[in-house]
């Protein structure tokens, strides 16, 4: 009996494998016929089935799958089926999570729809996956121009302003402020000033996804990624101890420009004083 059961199981597995191969083969043929007929939606569905049944084919069908995805996405976009479009890209990125071409294409759709911050995230990922990907780099720089105000570049190159902030932070840390929160960190410059001044704990929050990713790169390039905790949050959404173990002794911010009230910095600072700063005795 044991030998009989073993033979049965082996035969059953062989039959299942043969069935899988047959289904994969037929689905590939159907996908090709659909592409010839420009039925991109059905072709896309066939490729999803193939890749889920036979992940070993990911490399060989990758370019055709990309072509099918992009053509189907164009149709969905023209029909204003936005959620279906995003669902297709999510499915594609589950299959190819490190594909810079799919990431870049997703970013382009998001940018055209006005989701510039989200688009920048996908462009940024595409560039990180392939630093030589010219289209992704161009797209990232283009969306960055929308998201990063011109005054920010001027401010970063204002040596006198930066030196004034540096000295003020150094004086505060030396006087006993050892935990620091940087609201609207931007590139992370004030957080790095605080750490270099000797602060034991430095936290930085940034609402913009683009600037948050940029701050991560800048902080990492300065070998401080383990010393500065970056939060992709509004300061109003920071919770203790969920995001920070306790209140900080110093809050710094550089969001002081013509958009002072529009950025909500006044209410942010009030919130920080009431909830995130250590209260004076």
Short mmCIF file of C-alpha atoms in Angstrom, two decimals:
data_model
loop_
_atom_site.label_atom_id
_atom_site.label_comp_id
_atom_site.label_asym_id
_atom_site.label_seq_id
_atom_site.Cartn_x
_atom_site.Cartn_y
_atom_site.Cartn_z
CA UNK A 1 0.00 0.00 0.00
CA UNK A 2 2.72 2.58 0.84
CA UNK A 3 4.27 2.08 -2.59
CA UNK A 4 0.87 2.37 -4.20
CA UNK A 5 0.14 5.68 -2.40
CA UNK A 6 3.54 7.05 -3.34
CA UNK A 7 2.97 6.22 -6.99
CA UNK A 8 -0.48 7.82 -6.85
CA UNK A 9 0.89 11.03 -5.31
CA UNK A 10 3.69 11.18 -7.84
CA UNK A 11 1.25 10.63 -10.68
CA UNK A 12 -1.07 13.29 -9.26
CA UNK A 13 1.74 15.85 -9.03
CA UNK A 14 2.85 15.07 -12.56
CA UNK A 15 -0.69 15.55 -13.77
CA UNK A 16 -0.98 18.90 -11.96
CA UNK A 17 2.32 20.08 -13.43
CA UNK A 18 1.25 19.05 -16.92
CA UNK A 19 -2.02 20.93 -16.43
CA UNK A 20 -0.19 24.02 -15.26
CA UNK A 21 2.14 23.98 -18.25
CA UNK A 22 -0.79 23.53 -20.61
CA UNK A 23 -2.71 26.44 -19.05
CA UNK A 24 0.38 28.68 -19.18
CA UNK A 25 1.00 27.78 -22.81
CA UNK A 26 -2.59 28.46 -23.83
CA UNK A 27 -2.68 31.74 -21.91
CA UNK A 28 0.49 32.93 -23.63
CA UNK A 29 -1.00 32.10 -27.01
CA UNK A 30 -4.23 33.88 -26.11
CA UNK A 31 -2.30 36.93 -24.89
CA UNK A 32 -0.44 37.09 -28.20
CA UNK A 33 -3.66 36.85 -30.20
CA UNK A 34 -5.20 39.62 -28.08
CA UNK A 35 -2.20 41.85 -28.71
CA UNK A 36 -2.55 41.29 -32.43
CA UNK A 37 -6.20 42.32 -32.13
CA UNK A 38 -5.21 45.27 -29.89
CA UNK A 39 -7.36 43.87 -27.09
CA UNK A 40 -4.91 45.05 -24.46
CA UNK A 41 -7.17 44.55 -21.45
CA UNK A 42 -7.68 40.85 -22.11
CA UNK A 43 -4.02 40.41 -23.02
CA UNK A 44 -3.05 42.01 -19.70
CA UNK A 45 -5.35 39.60 -17.82
CA UNK A 46 -3.73 36.63 -19.59
CA UNK A 47 -0.24 37.84 -18.69
CA UNK A 48 -1.25 38.25 -15.05
CA UNK A 49 -2.41 34.65 -15.03
CA UNK A 50 0.79 33.44 -16.69
CA UNK A 51 3.07 35.31 -14.29
CA UNK A 52 1.18 34.10 -11.24
CA UNK A 53 1.23 30.48 -12.45
CA UNK A 54 4.76 30.56 -13.81
CA UNK A 55 6.89 33.21 -12.06
CA UNK A 56 9.95 31.62 -13.70
CA UNK A 57 8.83 33.34 -16.92
CA UNK A 58 9.10 36.86 -15.48
CA UNK A 59 12.32 37.68 -17.28
CA UNK A 60 11.32 36.27 -20.67
CA UNK A 61 7.92 38.03 -20.86
CA UNK A 62 8.92 41.24 -19.07
CA UNK A 63 9.14 43.56 -22.08
CA UNK A 64 5.91 42.29 -23.62
CA UNK A 65 4.15 42.57 -20.28
CA UNK A 66 5.35 46.16 -19.92
CA UNK A 67 4.11 47.02 -23.41
CA UNK A 68 0.72 45.46 -22.66
CA UNK A 69 0.44 47.25 -19.32
CA UNK A 70 1.24 50.64 -20.81
CA UNK A 71 -1.21 50.23 -23.70
CA UNK A 72 -3.98 49.07 -21.36
CA UNK A 73 -3.22 51.94 -18.99
CA UNK A 74 -3.59 54.43 -21.86
CA UNK A 75 -7.05 53.01 -22.61
CA UNK A 76 -8.09 53.13 -18.96
CA UNK A 77 -6.86 56.71 -18.74
CA UNK A 78 -8.86 57.74 -21.82
CA UNK A 79 -11.96 56.12 -20.28
CA UNK A 80 -11.35 57.90 -16.95
CA UNK A 81 -11.13 54.52 -15.20
CA UNK A 82 -8.53 55.90 -12.84
CA UNK A 83 -8.93 53.36 -10.03
CA UNK A 84 -8.62 50.47 -12.48
CA UNK A 85 -5.48 52.08 -13.89
CA UNK A 86 -3.88 52.33 -10.47
CA UNK A 87 -4.95 48.76 -9.64
CA UNK A 88 -3.14 47.52 -12.75
CA UNK A 89 0.05 49.31 -11.77
CA UNK A 90 -0.16 47.97 -8.23
CA UNK A 91 -0.51 44.44 -9.62
CA UNK A 92 2.42 45.03 -11.97
CA UNK A 93 4.62 46.35 -9.16
CA UNK A 94 3.78 43.33 -7.02
CA UNK A 95 5.17 41.18 -9.83
CA UNK A 96 8.08 43.52 -10.66
CA UNK A 97 8.70 45.58 -7.48
CA UNK A 98 12.12 46.77 -8.65
CA UNK A 99 11.27 47.67 -12.22
CA UNK A 100 12.30 51.26 -12.89
CA UNK A 101 10.35 51.48 -16.16
CA UNK A 102 7.04 50.59 -14.49
CA UNK A 103 7.78 52.97 -11.60
CA UNK A 104 8.52 55.79 -14.02
CA UNK A 105 5.34 55.12 -16.01
CA UNK A 106 3.26 55.10 -12.83
CA UNK A 107 4.81 58.44 -11.90
CA UNK A 108 3.93 59.91 -15.28
CA UNK A 109 0.26 58.99 -14.87
CA UNK A 110 0.19 60.44 -11.36
CA UNK A 111 1.85 63.66 -12.52
CA UNK A 112 -0.65 64.15 -15.35
CA UNK A 113 -3.49 63.68 -12.87
CA UNK A 114 -2.07 66.32 -10.55
CA UNK A 115 -0.65 64.00 -7.86
CA UNK A 116 2.78 65.60 -8.06
CA UNK A 117 4.09 64.61 -4.66
CA UNK A 118 3.15 60.95 -5.23
CA UNK A 119 4.60 61.09 -8.75
CA UNK A 120 7.89 62.38 -7.39
CA UNK A 121 8.08 59.34 -5.13
CA UNK A 122 7.85 56.96 -8.08
CA UNK A 123 10.31 58.98 -10.18
CA UNK A 124 12.71 59.02 -7.24
CA UNK A 125 12.43 55.25 -6.83
CA UNK A 126 13.04 54.73 -10.56
CA UNK A 127 16.20 56.84 -10.41
CA UNK A 128 17.45 54.99 -7.33
CA UNK A 129 16.86 51.67 -9.09
CA UNK A 130 18.68 52.88 -12.20
CA UNK A 131 20.72 56.10 -11.81
CA UNK A 132 21.33 56.13 -15.59
CA UNK A 133 17.62 56.12 -16.48
CA UNK A 134 17.46 59.44 -18.32
CA UNK A 135 13.65 59.65 -18.60
CA UNK A 136 13.17 59.10 -14.87
CA UNK A 137 15.81 61.69 -13.99
CA UNK A 138 14.22 64.25 -16.28
CA UNK A 139 10.78 63.52 -14.81
CA UNK A 140 12.07 63.79 -11.26
CA UNK A 141 13.75 67.14 -11.88
CA UNK A 142 10.62 68.43 -13.61
CA UNK A 143 8.29 67.50 -10.74
CA UNK A 144 10.83 68.79 -8.21
CA UNK A 145 10.57 72.21 -9.85
CA UNK A 146 6.85 72.14 -9.13
CA UNK A 147 7.24 71.02 -5.55
CA UNK A 148 10.29 72.87 -4.32
CA UNK A 149 9.79 76.62 -4.22
CA UNK A 150 12.53 78.74 -5.78
CA UNK A 151 13.13 80.54 -2.49
CA UNK A 152 14.24 77.24 -1.00
CA UNK A 153 17.31 77.09 -3.26
CA UNK A 154 18.15 80.71 -2.50
CA UNK A 155 17.77 80.06 1.22
CA UNK A 156 20.05 77.02 1.13
CA UNK A 157 22.77 79.10 -0.48
CA UNK A 158 22.42 81.96 2.00
CA UNK A 159 25.60 81.38 4.00
CA UNK A 160 24.89 84.21 6.47
CA UNK A 161 21.41 82.87 7.24
CA UNK A 162 22.65 79.31 7.68
CA UNK A 163 25.49 80.40 9.95
CA UNK A 164 23.02 82.32 12.12
CA UNK A 165 20.85 79.21 12.50
CA UNK A 166 23.92 77.09 13.25
CA UNK A 167 25.11 79.41 16.02
CA UNK A 168 21.63 79.66 17.55
CA UNK A 169 21.25 75.87 17.60
CA UNK A 170 24.74 75.40 19.04
CA UNK A 171 23.97 77.89 21.83
CA UNK A 172 20.69 76.13 22.65
CA UNK A 173 22.27 72.67 22.74
CA UNK A 174 25.17 73.88 24.88
CA UNK A 175 22.70 75.42 27.31
CA UNK A 176 21.11 72.02 27.90
CA UNK A 177 18.69 71.32 25.04
CA UNK A 178 19.63 67.75 24.19
CA UNK A 179 16.52 66.60 22.30
CA UNK A 180 15.48 68.47 19.15
CA UNK A 181 12.50 68.44 16.78
CA UNK A 182 12.94 70.02 13.34
CA UNK A 183 9.54 70.99 11.87
CA UNK A 184 9.41 71.09 8.06
CA UNK A 185 12.95 69.78 7.78
CA UNK A 186 13.26 70.22 4.00
CA UNK A 187 16.75 69.01 3.15
CA UNK A 188 17.48 68.23 6.81
CA UNK A 189 20.05 70.98 7.28
CA UNK A 190 18.84 72.13 10.72
CA UNK A 191 18.62 68.57 11.98
CA UNK A 192 22.22 67.99 10.95
CA UNK A 193 23.22 71.26 12.64
CA UNK A 194 21.60 70.01 15.84
CA UNK A 195 23.33 66.64 15.70
CA UNK A 196 26.71 68.16 14.98
CA UNK A 197 26.15 70.58 17.88
CA UNK A 198 25.87 67.59 20.22
CA UNK A 199 22.13 66.93 20.58
CA UNK A 200 21.51 63.43 21.87
CA UNK A 201 18.19 62.90 20.08
CA UNK A 202 17.13 64.58 16.86
CA UNK A 203 13.74 64.17 15.18
CA UNK A 204 12.66 65.77 11.92
CA UNK A 205 9.21 65.87 10.33
CA UNK A 206 8.37 66.69 6.72
CA UNK A 207 4.96 66.56 5.07
CA UNK A 208 6.09 66.65 1.44
CA UNK A 209 6.96 63.17 0.21
CA UNK A 210 9.49 64.63 -2.22
CA UNK A 211 11.31 66.65 0.43
CA UNK A 212 11.12 63.74 2.88
CA UNK A 213 12.86 61.46 0.37
CA UNK A 214 15.39 64.20 -0.39
CA UNK A 215 16.10 64.66 3.32
CA UNK A 216 16.67 60.91 3.68
CA UNK A 217 19.24 60.99 0.88
CA UNK A 218 20.99 64.08 2.27
CA UNK A 219 21.10 62.70 5.81
CA UNK A 220 22.39 59.35 4.55
CA UNK A 221 25.05 61.07 2.43
CA UNK A 222 26.26 62.72 5.65
CA UNK A 223 26.26 59.37 7.52
CA UNK A 224 23.57 60.48 9.97
CA UNK A 225 20.70 58.16 9.01
CA UNK A 226 21.02 56.33 12.34
CA UNK A 227 21.26 59.52 14.38
CA UNK A 228 18.34 61.53 12.96
CA UNK A 229 14.84 60.07 12.94
CA UNK A 230 12.90 61.35 9.94
CA UNK A 231 9.10 61.36 10.08
CA UNK A 232 6.88 61.73 7.02
CA UNK A 233 4.25 63.61 9.02
CA UNK A 234 2.79 66.98 9.85
CA UNK A 235 3.95 68.16 13.25
CA UNK A 236 0.26 68.25 14.24
CA UNK A 237 0.10 64.48 13.72
CA UNK A 238 3.12 63.57 15.86
CA UNK A 239 2.14 61.45 18.85
CA UNK A 240 4.08 60.62 22.00
CA UNK A 241 5.29 57.93 22.51
CA UNK A 242 4.24 56.54 19.12
CA UNK A 243 6.63 58.69 17.07
CA UNK A 244 8.90 60.14 19.77
CA UNK A 245 9.49 58.57 23.19
CA UNK A 246 9.08 61.87 25.05
CA UNK A 247 8.80 65.61 24.62
CA UNK A 248 11.78 67.45 23.18
CA UNK A 249 13.61 70.36 24.76
CA UNK A 250 14.07 72.35 21.54
CA UNK A 251 11.98 72.93 18.43
CA UNK A 252 13.62 74.40 15.34
CA UNK A 253 12.05 75.36 12.02
CA UNK A 254 13.09 77.11 8.85
CA UNK A 255 9.63 77.47 7.35
CA UNK A 256 9.76 81.25 7.70
CA UNK A 257 9.04 82.99 4.41
CA UNK A 258 6.17 84.71 2.59
CA UNK A 259 4.10 81.56 3.02
CA UNK A 260 4.27 81.73 6.82
CA UNK A 261 0.56 81.59 7.47
CA UNK A 262 -0.27 79.44 4.44
CA UNK A 263 2.08 76.72 5.67
CA UNK A 264 0.30 76.63 9.02
CA UNK A 265 3.59 77.17 10.82
CA UNK A 266 2.00 79.30 13.53
CA UNK A 267 -0.39 76.58 14.65
CA UNK A 268 2.37 74.00 14.25
CA UNK A 269 4.64 75.90 16.62
CA UNK A 270 1.82 76.36 19.13
CA UNK A 271 1.12 72.64 18.92
CA UNK A 272 4.81 71.84 19.38
CA UNK A 273 5.03 74.10 22.43
CA UNK A 274 1.93 72.62 24.04
CA UNK A 275 2.43 68.96 23.24
CA UNK A 276 5.96 68.24 22.08
CA UNK A 277 8.15 70.61 24.07
CA UNK A 278 9.19 70.04 27.64
CA UNK A 279 7.37 72.65 29.70
CA UNK A 280 9.48 75.09 31.72
CA UNK A 281 9.22 74.60 35.47
#
